[in-house]
PDB file of C-alpha atoms in Angstrom:
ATOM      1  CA  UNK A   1      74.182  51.481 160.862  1.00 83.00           C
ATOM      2  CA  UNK A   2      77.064  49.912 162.532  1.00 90.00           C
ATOM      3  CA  UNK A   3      75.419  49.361 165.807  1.00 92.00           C
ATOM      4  CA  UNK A   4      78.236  46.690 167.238  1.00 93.00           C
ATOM      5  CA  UNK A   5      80.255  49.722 167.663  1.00 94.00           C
ATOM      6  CA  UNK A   6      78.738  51.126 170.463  1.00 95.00           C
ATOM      7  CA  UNK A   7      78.800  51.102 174.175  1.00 96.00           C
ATOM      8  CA  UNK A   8      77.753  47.725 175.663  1.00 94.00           C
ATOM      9  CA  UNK A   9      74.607  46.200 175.816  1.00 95.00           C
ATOM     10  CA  UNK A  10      73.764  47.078 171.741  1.00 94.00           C
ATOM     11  CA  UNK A  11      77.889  47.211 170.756  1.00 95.00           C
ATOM     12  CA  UNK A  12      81.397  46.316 171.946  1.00 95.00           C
ATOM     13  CA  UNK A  13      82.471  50.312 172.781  1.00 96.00           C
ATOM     14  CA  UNK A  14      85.082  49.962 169.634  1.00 96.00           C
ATOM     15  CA  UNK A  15      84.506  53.837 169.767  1.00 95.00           C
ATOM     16  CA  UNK A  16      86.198  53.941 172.928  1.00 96.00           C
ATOM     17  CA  UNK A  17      88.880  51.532 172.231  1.00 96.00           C
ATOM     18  CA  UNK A  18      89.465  53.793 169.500  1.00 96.00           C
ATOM     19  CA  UNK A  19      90.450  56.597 171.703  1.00 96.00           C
ATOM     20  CA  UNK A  20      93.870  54.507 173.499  1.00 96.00           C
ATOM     21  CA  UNK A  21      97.092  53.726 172.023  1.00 95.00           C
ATOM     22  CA  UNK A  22      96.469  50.667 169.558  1.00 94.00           C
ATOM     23  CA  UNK A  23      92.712  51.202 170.276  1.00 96.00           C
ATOM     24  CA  UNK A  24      92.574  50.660 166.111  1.00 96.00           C
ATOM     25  CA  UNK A  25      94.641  47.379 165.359  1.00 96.00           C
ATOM     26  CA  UNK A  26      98.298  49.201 164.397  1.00 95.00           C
ATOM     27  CA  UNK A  27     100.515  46.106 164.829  1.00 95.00           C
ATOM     28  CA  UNK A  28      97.890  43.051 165.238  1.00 95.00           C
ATOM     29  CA  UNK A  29      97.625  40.702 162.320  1.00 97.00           C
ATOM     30  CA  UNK A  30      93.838  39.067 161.586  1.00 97.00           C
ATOM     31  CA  UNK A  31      93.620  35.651 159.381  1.00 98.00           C
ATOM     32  CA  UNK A  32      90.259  34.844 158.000  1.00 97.00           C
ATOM     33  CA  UNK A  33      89.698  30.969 157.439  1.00 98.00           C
ATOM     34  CA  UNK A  34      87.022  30.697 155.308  1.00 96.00           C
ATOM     35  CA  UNK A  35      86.037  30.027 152.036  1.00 96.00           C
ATOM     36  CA  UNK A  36      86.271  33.132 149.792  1.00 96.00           C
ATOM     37  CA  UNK A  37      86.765  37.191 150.231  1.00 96.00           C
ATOM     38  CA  UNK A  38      86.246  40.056 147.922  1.00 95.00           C
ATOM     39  CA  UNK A  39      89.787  42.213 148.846  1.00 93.00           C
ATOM     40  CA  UNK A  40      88.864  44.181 145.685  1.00 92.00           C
ATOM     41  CA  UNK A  41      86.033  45.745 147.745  1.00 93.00           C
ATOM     42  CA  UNK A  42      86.319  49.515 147.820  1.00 92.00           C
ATOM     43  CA  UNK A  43      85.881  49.384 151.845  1.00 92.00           C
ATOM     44  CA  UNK A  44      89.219  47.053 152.064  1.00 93.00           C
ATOM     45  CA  UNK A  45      91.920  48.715 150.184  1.00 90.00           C
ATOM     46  CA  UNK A  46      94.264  49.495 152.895  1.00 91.00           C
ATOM     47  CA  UNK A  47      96.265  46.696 155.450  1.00 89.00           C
ATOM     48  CA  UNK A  48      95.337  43.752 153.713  1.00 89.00           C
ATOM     49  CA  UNK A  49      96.966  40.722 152.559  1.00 92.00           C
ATOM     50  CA  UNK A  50      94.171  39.144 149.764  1.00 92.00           C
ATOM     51  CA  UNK A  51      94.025  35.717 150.307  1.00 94.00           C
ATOM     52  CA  UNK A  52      96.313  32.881 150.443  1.00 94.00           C
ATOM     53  CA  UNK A  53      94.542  29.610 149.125  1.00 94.00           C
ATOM     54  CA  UNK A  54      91.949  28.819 146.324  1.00 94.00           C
ATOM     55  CA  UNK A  55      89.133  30.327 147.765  1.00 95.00           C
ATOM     56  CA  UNK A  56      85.579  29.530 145.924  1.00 96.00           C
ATOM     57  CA  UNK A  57      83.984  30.734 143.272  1.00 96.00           C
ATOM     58  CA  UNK A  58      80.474  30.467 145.298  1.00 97.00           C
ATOM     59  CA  UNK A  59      79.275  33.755 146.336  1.00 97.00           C
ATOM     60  CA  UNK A  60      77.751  33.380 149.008  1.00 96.00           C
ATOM     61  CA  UNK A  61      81.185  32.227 150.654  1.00 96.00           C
ATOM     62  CA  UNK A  62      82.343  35.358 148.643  1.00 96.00           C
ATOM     63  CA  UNK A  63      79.884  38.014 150.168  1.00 96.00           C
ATOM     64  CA  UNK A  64      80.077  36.436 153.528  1.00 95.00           C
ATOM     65  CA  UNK A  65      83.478  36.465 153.755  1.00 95.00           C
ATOM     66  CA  UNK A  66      83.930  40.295 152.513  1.00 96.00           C
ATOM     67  CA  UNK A  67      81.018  40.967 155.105  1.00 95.00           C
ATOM     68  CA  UNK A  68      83.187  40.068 157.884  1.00 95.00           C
ATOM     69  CA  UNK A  69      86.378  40.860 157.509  1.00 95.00           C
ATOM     70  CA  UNK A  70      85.019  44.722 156.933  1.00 95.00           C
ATOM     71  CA  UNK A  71      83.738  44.574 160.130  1.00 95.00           C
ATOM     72  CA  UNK A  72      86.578  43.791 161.602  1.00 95.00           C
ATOM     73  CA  UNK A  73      89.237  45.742 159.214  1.00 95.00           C
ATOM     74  CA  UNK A  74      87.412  47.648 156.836  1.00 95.00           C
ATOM     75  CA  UNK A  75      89.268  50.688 156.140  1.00 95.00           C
ATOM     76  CA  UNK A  76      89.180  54.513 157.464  1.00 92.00           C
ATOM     77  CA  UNK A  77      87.735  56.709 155.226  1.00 89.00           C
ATOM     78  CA  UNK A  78      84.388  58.714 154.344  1.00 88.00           C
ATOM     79  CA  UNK A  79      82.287  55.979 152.688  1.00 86.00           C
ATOM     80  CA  UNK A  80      80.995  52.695 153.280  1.00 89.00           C
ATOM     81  CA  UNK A  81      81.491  50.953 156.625  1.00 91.00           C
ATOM     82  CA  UNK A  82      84.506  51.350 159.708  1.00 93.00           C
ATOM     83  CA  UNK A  83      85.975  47.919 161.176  1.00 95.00           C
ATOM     84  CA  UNK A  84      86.162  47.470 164.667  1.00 96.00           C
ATOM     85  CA  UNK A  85      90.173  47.511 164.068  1.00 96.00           C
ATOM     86  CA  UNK A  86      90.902  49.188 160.740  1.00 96.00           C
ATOM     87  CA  UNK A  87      94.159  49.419 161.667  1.00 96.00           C
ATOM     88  CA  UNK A  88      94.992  45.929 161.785  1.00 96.00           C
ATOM     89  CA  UNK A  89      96.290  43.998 158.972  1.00 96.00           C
ATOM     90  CA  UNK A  90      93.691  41.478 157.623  1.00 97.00           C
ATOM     91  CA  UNK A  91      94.031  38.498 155.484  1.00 96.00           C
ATOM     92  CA  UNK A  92      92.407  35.336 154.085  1.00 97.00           C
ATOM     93  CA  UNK A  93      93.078  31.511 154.151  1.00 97.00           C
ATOM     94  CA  UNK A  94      90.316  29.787 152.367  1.00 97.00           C
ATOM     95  CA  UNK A  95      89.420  25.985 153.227  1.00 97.00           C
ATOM     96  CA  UNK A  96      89.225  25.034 149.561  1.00 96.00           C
ATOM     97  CA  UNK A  97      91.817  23.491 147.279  1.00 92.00           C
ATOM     98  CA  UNK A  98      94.310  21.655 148.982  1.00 91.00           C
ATOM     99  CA  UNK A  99      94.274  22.962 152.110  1.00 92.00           C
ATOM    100  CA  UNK A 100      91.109  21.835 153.838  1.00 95.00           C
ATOM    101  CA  UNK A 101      89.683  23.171 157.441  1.00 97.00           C
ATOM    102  CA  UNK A 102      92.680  22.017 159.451  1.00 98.00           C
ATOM    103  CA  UNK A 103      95.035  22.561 156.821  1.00 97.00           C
ATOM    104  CA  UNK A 104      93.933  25.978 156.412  1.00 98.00           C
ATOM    105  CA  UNK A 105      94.055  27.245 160.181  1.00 98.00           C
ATOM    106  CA  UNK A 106      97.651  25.409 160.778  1.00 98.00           C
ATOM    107  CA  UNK A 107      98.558  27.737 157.548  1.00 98.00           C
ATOM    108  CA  UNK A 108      97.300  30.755 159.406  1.00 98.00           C
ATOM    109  CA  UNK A 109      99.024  29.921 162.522  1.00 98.00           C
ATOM    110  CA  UNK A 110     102.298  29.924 160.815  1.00 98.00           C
ATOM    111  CA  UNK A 111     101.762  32.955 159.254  1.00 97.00           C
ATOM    112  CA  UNK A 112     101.310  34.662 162.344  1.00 98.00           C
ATOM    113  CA  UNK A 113     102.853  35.685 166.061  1.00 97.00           C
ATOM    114  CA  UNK A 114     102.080  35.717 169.607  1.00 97.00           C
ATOM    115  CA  UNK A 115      98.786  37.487 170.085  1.00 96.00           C
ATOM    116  CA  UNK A 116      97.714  37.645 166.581  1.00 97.00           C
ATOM    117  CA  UNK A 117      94.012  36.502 165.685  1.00 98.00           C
ATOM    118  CA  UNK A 118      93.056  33.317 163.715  1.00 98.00           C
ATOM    119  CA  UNK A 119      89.154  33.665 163.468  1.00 97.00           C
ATOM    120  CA  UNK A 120      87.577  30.481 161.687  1.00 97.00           C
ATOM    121  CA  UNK A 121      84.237  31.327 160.141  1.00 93.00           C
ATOM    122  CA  UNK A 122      82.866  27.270 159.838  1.00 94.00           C
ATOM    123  CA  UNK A 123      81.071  25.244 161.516  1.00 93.00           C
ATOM    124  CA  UNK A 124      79.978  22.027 160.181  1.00 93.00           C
ATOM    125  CA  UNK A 125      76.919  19.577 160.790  1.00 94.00           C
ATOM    126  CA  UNK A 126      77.353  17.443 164.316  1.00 93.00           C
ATOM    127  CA  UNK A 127      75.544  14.079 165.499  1.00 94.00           C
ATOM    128  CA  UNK A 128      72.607  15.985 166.074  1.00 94.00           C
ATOM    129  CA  UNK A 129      72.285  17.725 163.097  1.00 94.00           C
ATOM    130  CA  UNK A 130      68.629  17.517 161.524  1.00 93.00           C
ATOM    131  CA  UNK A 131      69.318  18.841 157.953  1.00 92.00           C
ATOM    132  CA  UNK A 132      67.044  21.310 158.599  1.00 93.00           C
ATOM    133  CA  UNK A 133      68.950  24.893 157.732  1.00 92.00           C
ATOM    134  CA  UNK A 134      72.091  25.113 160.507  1.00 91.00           C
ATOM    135  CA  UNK A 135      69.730  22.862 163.175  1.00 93.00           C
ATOM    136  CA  UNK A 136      72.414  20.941 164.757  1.00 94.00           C
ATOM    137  CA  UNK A 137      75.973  22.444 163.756  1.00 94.00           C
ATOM    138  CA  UNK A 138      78.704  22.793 165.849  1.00 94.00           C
ATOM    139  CA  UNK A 139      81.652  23.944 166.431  1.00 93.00           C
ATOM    140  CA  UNK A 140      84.999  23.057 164.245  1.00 94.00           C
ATOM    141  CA  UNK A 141      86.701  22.172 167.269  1.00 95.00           C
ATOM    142  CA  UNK A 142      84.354  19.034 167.624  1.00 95.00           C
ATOM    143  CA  UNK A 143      87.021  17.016 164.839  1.00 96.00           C
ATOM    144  CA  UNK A 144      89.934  15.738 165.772  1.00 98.00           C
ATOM    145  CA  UNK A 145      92.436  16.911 163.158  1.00 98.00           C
ATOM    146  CA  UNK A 146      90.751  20.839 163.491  1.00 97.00           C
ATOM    147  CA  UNK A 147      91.187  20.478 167.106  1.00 98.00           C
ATOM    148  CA  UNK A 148      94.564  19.482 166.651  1.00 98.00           C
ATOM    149  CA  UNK A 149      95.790  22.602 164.019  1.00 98.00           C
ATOM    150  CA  UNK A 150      93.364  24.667 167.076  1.00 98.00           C
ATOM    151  CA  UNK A 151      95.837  23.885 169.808  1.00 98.00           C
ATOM    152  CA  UNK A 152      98.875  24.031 167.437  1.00 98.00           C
ATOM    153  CA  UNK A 153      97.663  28.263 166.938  1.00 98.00           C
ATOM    154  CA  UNK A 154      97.193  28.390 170.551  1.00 98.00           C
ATOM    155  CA  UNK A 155     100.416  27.138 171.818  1.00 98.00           C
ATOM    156  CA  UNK A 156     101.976  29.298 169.670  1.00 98.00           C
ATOM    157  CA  UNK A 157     100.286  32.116 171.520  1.00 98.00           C
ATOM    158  CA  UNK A 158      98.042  32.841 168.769  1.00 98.00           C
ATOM    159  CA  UNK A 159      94.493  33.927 169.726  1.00 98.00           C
ATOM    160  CA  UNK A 160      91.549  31.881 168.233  1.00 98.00           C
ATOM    161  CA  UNK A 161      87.884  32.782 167.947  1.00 97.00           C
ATOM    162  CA  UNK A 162      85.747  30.265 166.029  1.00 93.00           C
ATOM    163  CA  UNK A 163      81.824  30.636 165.566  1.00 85.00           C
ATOM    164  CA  UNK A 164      79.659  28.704 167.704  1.00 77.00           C
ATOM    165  CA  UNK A 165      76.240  28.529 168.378  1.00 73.00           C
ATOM    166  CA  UNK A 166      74.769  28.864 164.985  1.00 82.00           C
ATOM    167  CA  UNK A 167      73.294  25.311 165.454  1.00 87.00           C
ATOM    168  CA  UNK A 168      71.686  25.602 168.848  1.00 87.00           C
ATOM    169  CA  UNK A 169      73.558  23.018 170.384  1.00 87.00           C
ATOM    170  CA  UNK A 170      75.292  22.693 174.046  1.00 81.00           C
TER     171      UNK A 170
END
């Protein structure tokens, strides 16, 4: 059922890239900012770091969390579900506690090298926002201080990916 790893248009060809040298991950560390993770999870035994952090007790965070990072490293094996880089070592940093959004992703960034992968799961509500479900939500970028800990990964060399879109706006 894991369609995203097909050929292009339906998947990203992670079959292919599976098939070249580091096609799997070997050698590229992922951080997770988020909110909570299940590393427990039979499917994400192998190459991971658990979570640095408090992460929530909520579970929706929780199941959301675990949801993703399988799909990116979920482990090898017979059972369950195949990451698009299973390979790769995969990790947490949860927004709660202390840390916060920007605290959390500066964390990650100094946790990690030059052409690692910082993906931040959040988005928050923006001017627009219509508190109806996600209608309006944008970007973390669109705050200062998460910009700020955005360009501090970046100019390390770290890659980011942050969700977008979720809120329908430009």
């Amino acid at each position: 059922s894991q369609l995203y790893l097909n050929p292009a248009p339906g998947g990203i060809d992670a079959h292919y890239a599976w098939t070249v040298p580091g096609g799997r991950g070997s050698g590229v560390r992922v951080i997770d900012v988020e909110g909570a993770w299940q590393f427990a999870h039979e499917d994400l035994t192998q190459n991971q770091g658990g979570t640095i952090g408090t992460p929530t007790a909520d579970i929706g965070w929780r199941n959301h969390g675990t949801a993703v990072i399988g799909e990116i490293g979920g482990d090898r094996n017979t059972y369950g579900i195949t990451g698009i880089s299973p390979d790769a070592h995969v990790r947490g940093v949860s927004i709660f506690g202390t840390l916060g959004s920007a605290g959390a992703i500066r964390k990650a960034a100094d946790l990690l090298s030059p052409g690692d992968i910082i993906l931040i799961e959040l988005h928050r509500p923006g001017p627009n926002a219509t508190g109806v479900g996600q209608v309006g939500y944008i970007a973390i970028e669109w705050w200062p201080d998460d910009y700020a800990a955005i360009r501090y990964a970046v100019e390390k060399g770290i890659i980011v990916v942050e969700a977008a879109g979720n809120g329908g706006e430009n």
